[in-house]
XYZ file of C-alpha atoms in Angstrom:
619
model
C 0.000 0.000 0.000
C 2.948 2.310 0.874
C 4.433 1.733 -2.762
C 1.166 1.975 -4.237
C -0.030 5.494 -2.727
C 3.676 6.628 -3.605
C 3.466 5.435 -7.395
C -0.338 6.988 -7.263
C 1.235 10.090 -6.087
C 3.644 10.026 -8.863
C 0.953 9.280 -11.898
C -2.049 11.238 -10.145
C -0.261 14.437 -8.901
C 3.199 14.812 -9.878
C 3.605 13.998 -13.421
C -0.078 15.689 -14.022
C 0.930 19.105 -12.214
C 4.323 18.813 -13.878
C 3.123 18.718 -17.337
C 0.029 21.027 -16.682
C 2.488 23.309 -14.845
C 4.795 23.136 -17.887
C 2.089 24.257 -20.024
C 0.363 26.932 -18.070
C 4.075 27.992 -17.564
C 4.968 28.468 -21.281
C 1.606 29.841 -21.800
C 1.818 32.357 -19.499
C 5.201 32.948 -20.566
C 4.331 33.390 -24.057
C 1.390 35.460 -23.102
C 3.247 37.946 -21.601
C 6.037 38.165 -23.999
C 2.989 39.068 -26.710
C 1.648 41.569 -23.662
C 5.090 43.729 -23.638
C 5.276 43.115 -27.354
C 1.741 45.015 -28.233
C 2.850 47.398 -25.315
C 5.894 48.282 -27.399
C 4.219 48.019 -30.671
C 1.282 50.750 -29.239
C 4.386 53.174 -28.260
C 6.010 52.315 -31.837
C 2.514 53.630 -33.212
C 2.223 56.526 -30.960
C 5.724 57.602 -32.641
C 4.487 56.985 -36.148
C 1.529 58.899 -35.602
C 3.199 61.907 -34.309
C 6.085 61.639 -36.910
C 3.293 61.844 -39.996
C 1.619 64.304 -38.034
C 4.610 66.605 -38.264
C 5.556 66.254 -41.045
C 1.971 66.987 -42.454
C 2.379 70.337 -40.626
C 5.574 71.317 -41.738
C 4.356 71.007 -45.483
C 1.573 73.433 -44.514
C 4.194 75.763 -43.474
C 6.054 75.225 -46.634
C 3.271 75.916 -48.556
C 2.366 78.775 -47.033
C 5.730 80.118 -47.765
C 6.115 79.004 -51.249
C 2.610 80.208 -51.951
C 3.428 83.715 -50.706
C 3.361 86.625 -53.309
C 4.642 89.066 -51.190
C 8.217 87.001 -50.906
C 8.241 86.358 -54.965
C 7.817 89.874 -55.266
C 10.553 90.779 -53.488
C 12.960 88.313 -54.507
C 12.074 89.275 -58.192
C 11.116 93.099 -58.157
C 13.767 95.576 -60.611
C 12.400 98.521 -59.672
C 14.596 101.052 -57.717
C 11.819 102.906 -56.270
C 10.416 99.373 -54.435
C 9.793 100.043 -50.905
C 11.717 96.420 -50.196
C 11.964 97.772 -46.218
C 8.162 97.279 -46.003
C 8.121 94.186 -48.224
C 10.986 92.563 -45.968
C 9.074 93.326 -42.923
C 5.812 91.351 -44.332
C 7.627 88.173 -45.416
C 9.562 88.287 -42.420
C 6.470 88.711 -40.306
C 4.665 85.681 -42.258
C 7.730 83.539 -41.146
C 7.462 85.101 -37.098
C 4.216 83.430 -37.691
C 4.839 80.714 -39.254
C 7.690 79.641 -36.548
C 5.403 80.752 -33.880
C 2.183 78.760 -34.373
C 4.324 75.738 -35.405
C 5.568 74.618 -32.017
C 7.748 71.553 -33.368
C 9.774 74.061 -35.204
C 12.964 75.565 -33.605
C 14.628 77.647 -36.952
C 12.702 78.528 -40.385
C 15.645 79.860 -42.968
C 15.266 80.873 -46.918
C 18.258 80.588 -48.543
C 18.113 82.240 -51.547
C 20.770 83.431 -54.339
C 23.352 86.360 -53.140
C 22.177 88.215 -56.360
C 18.758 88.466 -55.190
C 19.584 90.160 -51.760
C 20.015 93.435 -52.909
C 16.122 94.695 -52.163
C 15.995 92.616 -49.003
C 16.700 94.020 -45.911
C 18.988 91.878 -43.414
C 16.971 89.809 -41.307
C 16.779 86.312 -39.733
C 14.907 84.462 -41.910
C 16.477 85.177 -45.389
C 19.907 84.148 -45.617
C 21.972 84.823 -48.647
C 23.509 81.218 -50.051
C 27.451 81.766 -48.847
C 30.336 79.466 -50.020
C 30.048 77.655 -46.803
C 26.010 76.648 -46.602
C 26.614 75.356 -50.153
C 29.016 73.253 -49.344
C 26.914 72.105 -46.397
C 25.472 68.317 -46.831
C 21.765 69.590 -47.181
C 22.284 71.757 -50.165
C 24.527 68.749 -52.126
C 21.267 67.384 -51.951
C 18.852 70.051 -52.705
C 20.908 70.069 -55.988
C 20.404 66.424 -56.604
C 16.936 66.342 -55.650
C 14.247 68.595 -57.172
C 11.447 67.779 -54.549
C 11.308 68.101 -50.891
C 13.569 66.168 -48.879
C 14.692 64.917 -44.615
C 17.760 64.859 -43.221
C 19.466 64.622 -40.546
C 22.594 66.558 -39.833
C 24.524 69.014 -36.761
C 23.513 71.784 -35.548
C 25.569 74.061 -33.205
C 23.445 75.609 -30.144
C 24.387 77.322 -26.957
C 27.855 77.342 -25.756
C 29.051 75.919 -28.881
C 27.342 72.656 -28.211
C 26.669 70.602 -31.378
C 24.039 67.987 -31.428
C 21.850 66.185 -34.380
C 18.703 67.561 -35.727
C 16.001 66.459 -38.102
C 15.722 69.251 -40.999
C 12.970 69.549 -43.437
C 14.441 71.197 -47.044
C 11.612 72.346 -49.974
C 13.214 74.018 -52.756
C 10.742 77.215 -53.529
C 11.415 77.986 -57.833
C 11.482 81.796 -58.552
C 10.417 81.374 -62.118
C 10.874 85.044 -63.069
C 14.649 85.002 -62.429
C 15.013 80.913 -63.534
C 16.265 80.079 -60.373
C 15.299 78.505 -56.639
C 15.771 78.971 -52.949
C 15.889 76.707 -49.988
C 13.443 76.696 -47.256
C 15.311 75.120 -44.316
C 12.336 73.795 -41.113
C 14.634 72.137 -38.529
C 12.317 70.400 -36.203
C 13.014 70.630 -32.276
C 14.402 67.285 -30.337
C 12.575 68.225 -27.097
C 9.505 68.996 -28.776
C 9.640 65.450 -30.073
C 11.186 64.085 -26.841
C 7.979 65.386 -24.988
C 5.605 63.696 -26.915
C 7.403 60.125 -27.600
C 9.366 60.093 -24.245
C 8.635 56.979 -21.925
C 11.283 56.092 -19.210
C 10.459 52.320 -20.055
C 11.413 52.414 -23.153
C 14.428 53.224 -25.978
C 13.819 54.786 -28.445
C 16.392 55.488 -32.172
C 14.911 57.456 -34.836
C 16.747 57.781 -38.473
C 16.311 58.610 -42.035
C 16.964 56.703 -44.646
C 20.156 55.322 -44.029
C 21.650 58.646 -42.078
C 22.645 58.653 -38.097
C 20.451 58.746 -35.444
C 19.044 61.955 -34.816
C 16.893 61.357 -31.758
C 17.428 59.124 -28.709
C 15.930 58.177 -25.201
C 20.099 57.779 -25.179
C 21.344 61.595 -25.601
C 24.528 60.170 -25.983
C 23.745 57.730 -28.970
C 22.763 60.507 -31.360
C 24.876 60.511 -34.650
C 25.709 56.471 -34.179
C 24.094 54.186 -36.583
C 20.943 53.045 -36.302
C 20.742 49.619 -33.969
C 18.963 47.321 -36.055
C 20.610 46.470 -39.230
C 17.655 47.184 -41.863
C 19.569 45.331 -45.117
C 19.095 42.093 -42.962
C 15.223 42.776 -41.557
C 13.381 40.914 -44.019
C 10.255 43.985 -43.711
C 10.454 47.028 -42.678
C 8.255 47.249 -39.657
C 7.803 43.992 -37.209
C 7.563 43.537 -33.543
C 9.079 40.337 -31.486
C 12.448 39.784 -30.317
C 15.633 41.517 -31.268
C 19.249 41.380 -30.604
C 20.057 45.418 -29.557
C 23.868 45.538 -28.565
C 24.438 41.304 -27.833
C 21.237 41.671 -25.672
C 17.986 40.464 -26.722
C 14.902 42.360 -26.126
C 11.042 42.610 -27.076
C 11.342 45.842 -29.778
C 9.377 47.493 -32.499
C 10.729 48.298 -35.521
C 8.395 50.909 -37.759
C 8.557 53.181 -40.863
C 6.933 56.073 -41.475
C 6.618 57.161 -45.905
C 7.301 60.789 -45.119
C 4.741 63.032 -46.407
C 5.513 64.240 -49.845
C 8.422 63.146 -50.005
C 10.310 59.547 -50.913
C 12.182 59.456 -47.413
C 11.682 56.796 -44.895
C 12.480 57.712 -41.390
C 12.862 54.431 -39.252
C 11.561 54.226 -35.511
C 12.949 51.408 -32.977
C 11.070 51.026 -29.199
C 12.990 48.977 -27.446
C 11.939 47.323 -24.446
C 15.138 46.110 -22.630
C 13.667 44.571 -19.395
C 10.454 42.732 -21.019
C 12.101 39.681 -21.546
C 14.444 39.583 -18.267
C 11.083 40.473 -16.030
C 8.984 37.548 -18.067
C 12.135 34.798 -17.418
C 11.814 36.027 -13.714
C 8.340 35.381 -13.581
C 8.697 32.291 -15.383
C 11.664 30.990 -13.172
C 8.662 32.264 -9.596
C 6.020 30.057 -10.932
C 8.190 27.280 -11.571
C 9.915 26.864 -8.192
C 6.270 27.565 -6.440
C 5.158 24.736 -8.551
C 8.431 22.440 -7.553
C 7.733 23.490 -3.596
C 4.490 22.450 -3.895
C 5.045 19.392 -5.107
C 7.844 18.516 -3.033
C 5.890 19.504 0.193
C 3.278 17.456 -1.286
C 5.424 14.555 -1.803
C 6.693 14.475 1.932
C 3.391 14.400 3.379
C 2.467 11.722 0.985
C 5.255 9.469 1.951
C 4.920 9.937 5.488
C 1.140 9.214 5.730
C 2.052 6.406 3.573
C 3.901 5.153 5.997
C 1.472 5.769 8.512
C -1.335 4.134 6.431
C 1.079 0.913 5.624
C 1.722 0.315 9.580
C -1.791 0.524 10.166
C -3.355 -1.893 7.364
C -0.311 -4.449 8.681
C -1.722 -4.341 12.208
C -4.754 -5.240 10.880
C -3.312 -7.498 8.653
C -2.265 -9.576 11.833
C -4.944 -9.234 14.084
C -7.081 -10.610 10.887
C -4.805 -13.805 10.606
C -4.857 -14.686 14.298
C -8.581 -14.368 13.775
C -7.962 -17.171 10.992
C -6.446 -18.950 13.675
C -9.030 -18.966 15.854
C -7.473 -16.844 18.196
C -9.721 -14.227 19.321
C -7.713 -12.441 21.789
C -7.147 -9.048 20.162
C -5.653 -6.318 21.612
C -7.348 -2.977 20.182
C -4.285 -1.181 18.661
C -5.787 1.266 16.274
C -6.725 4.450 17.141
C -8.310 6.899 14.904
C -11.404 7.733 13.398
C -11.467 6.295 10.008
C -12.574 3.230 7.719
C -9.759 1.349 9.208
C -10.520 1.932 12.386
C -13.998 1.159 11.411
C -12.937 -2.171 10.000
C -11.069 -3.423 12.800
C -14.177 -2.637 15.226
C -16.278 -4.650 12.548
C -14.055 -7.439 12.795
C -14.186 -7.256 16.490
C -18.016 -7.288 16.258
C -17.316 -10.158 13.260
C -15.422 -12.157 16.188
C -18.226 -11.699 18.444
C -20.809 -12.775 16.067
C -19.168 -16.012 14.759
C -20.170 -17.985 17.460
C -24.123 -17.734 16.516
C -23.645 -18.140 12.855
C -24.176 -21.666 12.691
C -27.893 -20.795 14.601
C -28.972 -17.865 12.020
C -27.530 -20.287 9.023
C -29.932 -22.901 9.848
C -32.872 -19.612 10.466
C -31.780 -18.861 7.189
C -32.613 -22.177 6.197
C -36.161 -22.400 7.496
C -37.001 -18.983 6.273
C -36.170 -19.865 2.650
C -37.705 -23.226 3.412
C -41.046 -21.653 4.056
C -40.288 -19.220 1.313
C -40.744 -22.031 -0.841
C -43.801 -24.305 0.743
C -45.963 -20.778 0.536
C -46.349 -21.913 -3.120
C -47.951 -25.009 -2.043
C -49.726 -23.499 0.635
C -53.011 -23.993 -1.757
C -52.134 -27.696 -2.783
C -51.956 -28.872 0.408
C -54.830 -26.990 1.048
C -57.107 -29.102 -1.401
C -55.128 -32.202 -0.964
C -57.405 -32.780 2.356
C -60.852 -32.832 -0.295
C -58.757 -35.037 -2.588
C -59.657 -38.538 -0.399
C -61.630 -40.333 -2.647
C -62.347 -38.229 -5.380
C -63.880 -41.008 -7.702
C -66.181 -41.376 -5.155
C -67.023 -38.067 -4.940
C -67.318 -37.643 -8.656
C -69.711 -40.461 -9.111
C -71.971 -39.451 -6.413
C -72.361 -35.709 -7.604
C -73.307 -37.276 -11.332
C -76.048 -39.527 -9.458
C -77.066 -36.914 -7.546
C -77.135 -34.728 -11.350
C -78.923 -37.397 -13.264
C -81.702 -37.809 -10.724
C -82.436 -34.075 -11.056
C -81.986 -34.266 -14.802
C -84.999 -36.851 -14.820
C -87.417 -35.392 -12.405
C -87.351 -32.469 -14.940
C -84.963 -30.146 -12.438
C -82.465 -28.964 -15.474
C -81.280 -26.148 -13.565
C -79.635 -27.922 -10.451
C -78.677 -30.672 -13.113
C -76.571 -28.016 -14.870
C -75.409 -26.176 -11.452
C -74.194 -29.865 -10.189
C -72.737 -30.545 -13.605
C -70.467 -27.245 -12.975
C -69.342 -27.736 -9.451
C -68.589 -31.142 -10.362
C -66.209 -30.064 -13.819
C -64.887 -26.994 -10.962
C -63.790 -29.642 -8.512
C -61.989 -32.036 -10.995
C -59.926 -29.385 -12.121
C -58.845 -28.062 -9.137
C -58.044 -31.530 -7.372
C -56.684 -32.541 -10.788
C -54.481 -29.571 -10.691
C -53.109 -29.823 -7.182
C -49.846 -32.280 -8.500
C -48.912 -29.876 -11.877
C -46.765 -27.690 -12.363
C -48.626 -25.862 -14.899
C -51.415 -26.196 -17.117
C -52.545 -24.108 -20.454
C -53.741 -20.659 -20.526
C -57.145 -22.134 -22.478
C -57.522 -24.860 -19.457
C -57.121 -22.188 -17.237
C -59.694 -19.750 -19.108
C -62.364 -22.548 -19.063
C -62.361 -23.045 -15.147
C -62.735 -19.136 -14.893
C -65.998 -19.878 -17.263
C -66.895 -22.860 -15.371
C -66.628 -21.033 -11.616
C -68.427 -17.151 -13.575
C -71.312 -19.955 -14.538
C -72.151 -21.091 -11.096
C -71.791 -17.759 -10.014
C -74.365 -16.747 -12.053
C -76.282 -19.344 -10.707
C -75.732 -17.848 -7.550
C -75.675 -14.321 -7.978
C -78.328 -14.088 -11.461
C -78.125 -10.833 -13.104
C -76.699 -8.967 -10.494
C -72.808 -10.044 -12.456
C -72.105 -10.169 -15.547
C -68.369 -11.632 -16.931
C -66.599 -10.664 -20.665
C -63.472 -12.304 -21.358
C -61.218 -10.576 -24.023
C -58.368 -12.559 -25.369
C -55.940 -10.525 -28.174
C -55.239 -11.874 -31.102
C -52.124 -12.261 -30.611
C -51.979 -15.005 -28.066
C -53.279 -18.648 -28.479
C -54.341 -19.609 -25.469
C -53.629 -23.698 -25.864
C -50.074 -22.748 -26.578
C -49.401 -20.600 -23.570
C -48.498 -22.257 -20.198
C -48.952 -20.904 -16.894
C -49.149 -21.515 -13.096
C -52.582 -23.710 -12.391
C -55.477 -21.677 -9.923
C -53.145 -18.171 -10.705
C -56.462 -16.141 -12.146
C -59.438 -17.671 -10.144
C -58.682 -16.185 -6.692
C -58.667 -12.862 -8.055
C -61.767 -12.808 -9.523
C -63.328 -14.434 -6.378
C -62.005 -11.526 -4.328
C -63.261 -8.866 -6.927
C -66.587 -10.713 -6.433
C -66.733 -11.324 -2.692
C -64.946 -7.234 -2.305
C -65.418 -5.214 -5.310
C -69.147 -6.635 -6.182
C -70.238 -7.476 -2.605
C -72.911 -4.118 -2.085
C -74.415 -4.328 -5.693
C -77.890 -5.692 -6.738
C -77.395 -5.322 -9.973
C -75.409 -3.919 -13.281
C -72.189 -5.708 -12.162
C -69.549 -6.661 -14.618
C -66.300 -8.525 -14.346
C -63.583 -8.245 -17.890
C -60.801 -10.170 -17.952
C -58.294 -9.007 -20.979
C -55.663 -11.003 -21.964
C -53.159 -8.726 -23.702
C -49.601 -8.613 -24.720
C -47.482 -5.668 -23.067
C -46.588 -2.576 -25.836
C -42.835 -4.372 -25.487
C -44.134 -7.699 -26.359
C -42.259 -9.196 -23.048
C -44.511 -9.496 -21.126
C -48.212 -10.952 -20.985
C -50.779 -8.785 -19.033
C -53.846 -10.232 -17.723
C -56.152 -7.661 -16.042
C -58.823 -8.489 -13.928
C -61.338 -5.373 -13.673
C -64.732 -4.749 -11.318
C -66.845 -1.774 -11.300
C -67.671 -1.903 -7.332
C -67.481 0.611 -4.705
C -63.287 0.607 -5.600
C -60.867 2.003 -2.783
C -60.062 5.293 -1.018
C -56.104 6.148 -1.740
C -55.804 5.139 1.817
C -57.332 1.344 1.762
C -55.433 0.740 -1.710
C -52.159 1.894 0.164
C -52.628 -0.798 2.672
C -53.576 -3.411 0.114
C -50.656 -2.591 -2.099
C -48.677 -2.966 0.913
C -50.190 -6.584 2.163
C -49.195 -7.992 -1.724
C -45.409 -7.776 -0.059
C -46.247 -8.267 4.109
C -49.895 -9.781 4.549
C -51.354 -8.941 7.795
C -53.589 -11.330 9.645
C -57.326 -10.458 10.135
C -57.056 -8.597 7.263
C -60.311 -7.169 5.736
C -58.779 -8.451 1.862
C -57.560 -11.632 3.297
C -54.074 -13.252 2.098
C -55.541 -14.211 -1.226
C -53.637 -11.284 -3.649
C -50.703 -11.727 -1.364
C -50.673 -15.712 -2.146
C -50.615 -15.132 -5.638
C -48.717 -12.367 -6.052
C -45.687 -14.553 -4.061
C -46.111 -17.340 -6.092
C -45.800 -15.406 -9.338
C -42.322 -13.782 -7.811
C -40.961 -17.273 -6.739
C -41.636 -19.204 -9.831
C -41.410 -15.984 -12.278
C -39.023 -13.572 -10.509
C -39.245 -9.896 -8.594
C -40.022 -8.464 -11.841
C -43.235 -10.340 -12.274
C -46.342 -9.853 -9.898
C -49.573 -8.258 -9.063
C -50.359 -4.277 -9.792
C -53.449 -2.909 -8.532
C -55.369 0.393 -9.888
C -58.707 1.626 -8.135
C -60.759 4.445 -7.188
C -63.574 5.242 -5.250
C -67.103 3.976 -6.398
C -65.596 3.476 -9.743
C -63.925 0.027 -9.733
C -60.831 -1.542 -9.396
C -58.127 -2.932 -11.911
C -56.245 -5.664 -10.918
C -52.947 -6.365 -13.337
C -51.090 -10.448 -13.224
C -47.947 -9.866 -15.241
C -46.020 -12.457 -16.501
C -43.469 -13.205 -19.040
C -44.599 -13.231 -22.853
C -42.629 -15.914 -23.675
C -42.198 -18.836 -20.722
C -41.187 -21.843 -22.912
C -38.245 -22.052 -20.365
C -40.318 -21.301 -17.287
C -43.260 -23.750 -18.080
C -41.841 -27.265 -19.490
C -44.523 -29.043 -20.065
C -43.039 -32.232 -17.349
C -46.227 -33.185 -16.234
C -49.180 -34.874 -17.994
C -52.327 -32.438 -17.186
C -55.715 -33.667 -17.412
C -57.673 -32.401 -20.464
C -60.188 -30.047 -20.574
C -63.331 -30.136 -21.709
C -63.405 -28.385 -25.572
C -64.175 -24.922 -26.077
C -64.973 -23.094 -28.754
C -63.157 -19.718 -28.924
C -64.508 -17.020 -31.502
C -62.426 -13.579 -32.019
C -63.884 -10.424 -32.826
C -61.753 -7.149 -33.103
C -62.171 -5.949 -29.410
C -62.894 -9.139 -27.280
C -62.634 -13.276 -27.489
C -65.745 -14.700 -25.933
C -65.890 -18.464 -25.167
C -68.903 -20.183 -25.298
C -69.563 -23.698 -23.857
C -70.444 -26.654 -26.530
C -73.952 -28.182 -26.678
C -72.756 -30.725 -24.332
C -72.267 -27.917 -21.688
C -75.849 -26.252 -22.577
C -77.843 -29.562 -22.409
C-alpha cells in the first residue's frame, strides 16, 4: 500500500501538475512576452503617428511660404523705387508666424541666391547662399533632388554645443529670375522628446540610411541606427531583437514621409520585457516544484502511517484465521480502518451464533418455498376419494336431470367439472392458458347461478396469443376474480360486470392479464394498505391473504419483476394487473401430464374473445 499510494502520487499528482504546470508555464510565458510586445508596438505607433503628423504640418508651413506673393515679389522686383523695407518686414512677419504657431519648429531659414539680396533688408529668416552653406550636406542634396527632402545633420546651439537635428528642405522655384531657394524647417528634439518620451522604453529614430538623430540615449545621437535594416526581411515587425548582444522585445516601424520619398525608421525597445517575463517564469516554476515537493513528503509519510496501520490489521485478521480471538485494540483513529477493525471485532463476536442464524436462514427460505404449495396442500385434504365423490355428484345430477330439475342438473354438472380441475391440478406444475380460461368460465357460470343478473363476466383474449399454446401456473387467475366478487361486487344488486383481458405488453415481453370490477373501488388510503399486504400480509385482514398468495407465487416461480399491480378508485372500480413473461417456454416445461379439458370453442372479434360452452355444456 505504501508503494502503491507513492506510485499513485507520482501518476495522479506529480507527473499531471508537472506537465500542466509546464504548459500553463509556457503559456503564461508566451502570453506575456505578446503583452510587452503590443505594449511596445502601441508606443512604436504613438511615434508613427506623431512623426506623420509633423511632417503633415511642416508642409503646410512650406506651402504657405512658397505660396506667398509678397516674398516672390521681393525676390524678383527691378524697380529702384520698391519700398523692399516694407516688403521685408511682411515676409519676415509671415515667417514670425509661421515659426510661432508651429511649435515643433525651432529655426525657419530661406536661402536664396546672393544676387537676389540686394532689395531685401537683413533679417533672420532670409539668408543669402554663402560658399560655406553650399558646401553644407543639405544643399549637395537640394541640388540632386528637385522635390522636398529629410535629413538629418549638426547643428551648433548654446555654448558651442553641437548635437543632431532632423531638418525639413523644400526648394521654392522663382520662375521670373530661372532660379530657386531653400526653405530650411529644422524640427526641435525636445519637442519630439515630450511627446514620444517613456522612461520604459528606448527609443532610435533615423532617415533613410543617415545617423540617429533622436534618442531616449542623448549620448547615442549621430551612431548608426541599432537594427541592421539590409538584414530585416520587412520594414516594420515587432518580437524579439538582438540590440547591442542583448535580446529584447522591440518594435521596428517606418513612417513614408509626407511628400516626399524618405523613410524615417523608428525602434522602441523594451530592454527589461524579456528579463522580467524569465523572472516570472523561473517564480512560478519553483512555487510549482515546492508544492510538489511539500506534497510529496506528506504523501510518503502518511504512507507510511497508512502501511503500519493496514499491517496491524493485517495480523490481528490472521490470528482471527487462527481462531485466536484475543485481540488487543491497537488502532486508534477515526477512520474506515478503524472502522474495520471494530467490525471485525463485532465479526469475532458474532461467529459464534452463525451456525444458529444459518440454519434460520434455512427455514425462512424453506417456508419461502412451501408458501407456493400453501393452496395444494390446502385441497389435498378434499382429494380422499375423489372417484367417489365424482360419481356421487353425477347420481345426484342425473336424478335431477330426470325429475325435470335442469337447472340444479346443470349447477351440479359445474361444481362437479370446478372440482376435478382443481383436485386434478393440485400435482402440476402448470397447465394451459385455455384450461385455465375454461375453469374461470366454469366457476363465472355457477356464479351466475348464484348471484343471477346482479354479475355479468366478458373475457377478451388478443389476437395475438393462443391460449392452448401458452403455459402458466394452475389456480393463478381464479382467486382474483373471487375476491373482486366477494370485495369489489359485494354491495351491488345489480349492473355488475367482471372483464378479464388477456393482452400482450406494448414491449411484447410481457403478458398482461387484467382483472377489472366496477364496485365501490378504494379510497387512496385502503389501496395503500392493500398494495402494501401484496409484499407483508397482515392477519385479520379485511382483503384476506388471497392477492398476497398469488402475487408470491408469481415472484418465486417468475421472478421480482413479475407480480400483481393494482389500480382503483372510489365507487368506480378496481383494476387488478397479473404480469407475466410473454414468452415462458423455459419457465413452463410441459413435465407433467395435465388432465384435459373439456373443448371450447373460442370465436375472435376485433375488441374481445368470448368463449362459449359446446352443446354438451348447454344440455
Amino acid at each position: 500500500m505504501k508503494r502503491q499510494l507513492i506510485a499513485l502520487f507520482i501518476c495522479a499528482v506529480m507527473i499531471p501538475v508537472i506537465s500542466i504546470g509546464a504548459i500553463v508555464g509556457f503559456s503564461t510565458y508566451r502570453r506575456t512576452v505578446v503583452h510587452y510586445e503590443d505594449l511596445t508596438s502601441s508606443q512604436s505607433r504613438l511615434i508613427h503617428s506623431t512623426i506623420v503628423s509633423t511632417s503633415i504640418s511642416l508642409h503646410s508651413t512650406y506651402e504657405n511660404v512658397a505660396n506667398s506673393s509678397k516674398l516672390q515679389e521681393l525676390l524678383c522686383t527691378d524697380n529702384p523705387d520698391f519700398d523692399s523695407m516694407t516688403a521685408t518686414a511682411e515676409v519676415a512677419d509671415l515667417f514670425e508666424k509661421s515659426l510661432t504657431n508651429t511649435a515643433m519648429l525651432t529655426t525657419l531659414r530661406l536661402y536664396v541666391p546672393a544676387n537676389l539680396m540686394d532689395h531685401i533688408e537683413s533679417n533672420k529668416y532670409i539668408l543669402p547662399l554663402t560658399n560655406e552653406t553650399a558646401s553644407s550636406r543639405w544643399y549637395q542634396k537640394a541640388l540632386e533632388i528637385s522635390g522636398n527632402f529629410w535629413i538629418s545633420d549638426i547643428r551648433t546651439g548654446q555654448n558651442d554645443v553641437n548635437y543632431w537635428e532632423l531638418h525639413y528642405c523644400c526648394r521654392i522655384p522663382i520662375p521670373r529670375k530661372d532660379t530657386y531657394s531653400v526653405l530650411v524647417m529644422s524640427v526641435s528634439n525636445d519637442y519630439l522628446r515630450n511627446l514620444i518620451s517613456n522612461k520604459n522604453y528606448q527609443i532610435y529614430m533615423n532617415v533613410n540610411e543617415e545617423p540617429v538623430f533622436l534618442s531616449s540615449d542623448r549620448g547615442y545621437a549621430g551612431k548608426a541606427f541599432p537594427v541592421d535594416m539590409k538584414k530585416e526581411k520587412t520594414d516594420s515587425r515587432t518580437g524579439t531583437f538582438t540590440l547591442f548582444e542583448d535580446k529584447l522585445i522591440g518594435s521596428l516601424a517606418t513612417v513614408n514621409l509626407y511628400h516626399s520619398s524618405d523613410k524615417l525608421h523608428i525602434f522602441v525597445a523594451d530592454t527589461s520585457a524579456l528579463n522580467t517575463t524569465r523572472h516570472l517564469l523561473m517564480i512560478f516554476l519553483l512555487i510549482t516544484l515546492l508544492a510538489l515537493l511539500i506534497s510529496a513528503v506528506i504523501i510518503f509519510l502518511y504512507a507510511s502511517y497508512f502501511s503500519d496501520r493496514i499491517n496491524t490489521l493485517r495480523l490481528a485478521m490472521a490470528k482471527v484465521s487462527n481462531n485466536n480471538y484475543e485481540i488487543v485494540d491497537s488502532i486508534r483513529g477515526d477512520d474506515e480502518l478503524t472502522a474495520t477493525f471494530h467490525d471485525m471485532k463485532l465479526m469475532v463476536e458474532k461467529l459464534k451464533n452463525a451456525e444458529a442464524k444459518l440454519y434460520q436462514s434455512q427455514i425462512h427460505k424453506q417456508m419461502i418455498e412451501n408458501q407456493q404449495q400453501q393452496m395444494e396442500l390446502k385441497l389435498l385434504a378434499n382429494q380422499i376419494n375423489p372417484h367417489f365423490l365424482y360419481n356421487t355428484l353425477e347420481a345426484i345430477r342425473m336424478k335431477a336431470f330426470v325429475e325435470g330439475n335442469k337447472d340444479v342438473a346443470n349447477a351440479i354438472k359445474l361444481l362437479s367439472k370446478s372440482m376435478r380441475y382443481v383436485l386434478s391440478n393440485t400435482k402440476t406444475a402448470s397447465t394451459t392458458l385455455e384450461k385455465e380460461l375454461d375453469y374461470i368460465n366454469t366457476y363465472m357460470a355457477i356464479m351466475k347461478l348464484r348471484f343471477a343478473s346482479c354479475i355479468n363476466y366478458n373475457l377478451r383474449v388478443d389476437e395475438s396469443i393462443t391460449p392452448s399454446n401458452y403455459r402458466i401456473l394452475p389456480l393463478l387467475l381464479q382467486p382474483i376474480i373471487e375476491n373482486a366478487i366477494s370485495h369489489g361486487l359485494r354491495d351491488m344488486e345489480e349492473n355488475g360486470r367482471i372483464i378479464l383481458k388477456i393482452s400482450p405488453s406494448k414491449d411484447h415481453l410481457r403478458l398482461n392479464a387484467c382483472i377489472f370490477d366496477n364496485g365501490i373501488g378504494m379510497s387512496k388510503e385502503v389501496l395503500q394498505n392493500v398494495t402494501a399486504q401484496l409484499e407483508t400480509p397482515v392477519r385479520n385482514s379485511e382483503h384476506g391473504i388471497g392477492l398476497y398468495n398469488t402475487n408470491n407465487r408469481i415472484h418465486l416461480f417468475y421472478g421480482q419483476e413479475y407480480g400483481i399491480t393494482i389500480k382503483s378508485k372510489e365507487n368506480l372500480g378496481t383494476c387488478v394487473t397479473v404480469t407475466l413473461p410473454l414468452d415462458n417456454s423455459d419457465k413452463l416445461a410441459d413435465s407433467a401430464a395435465l388432465p384435459k379439458a373439456d373443448k371450447k370453442s373460442i370465436h375472435n372479434t376485433k375488441n374481445s374473445v368470448t368463449i362459449h360452452n359446446t352443446e354438451e355444456e348447454k344440455s
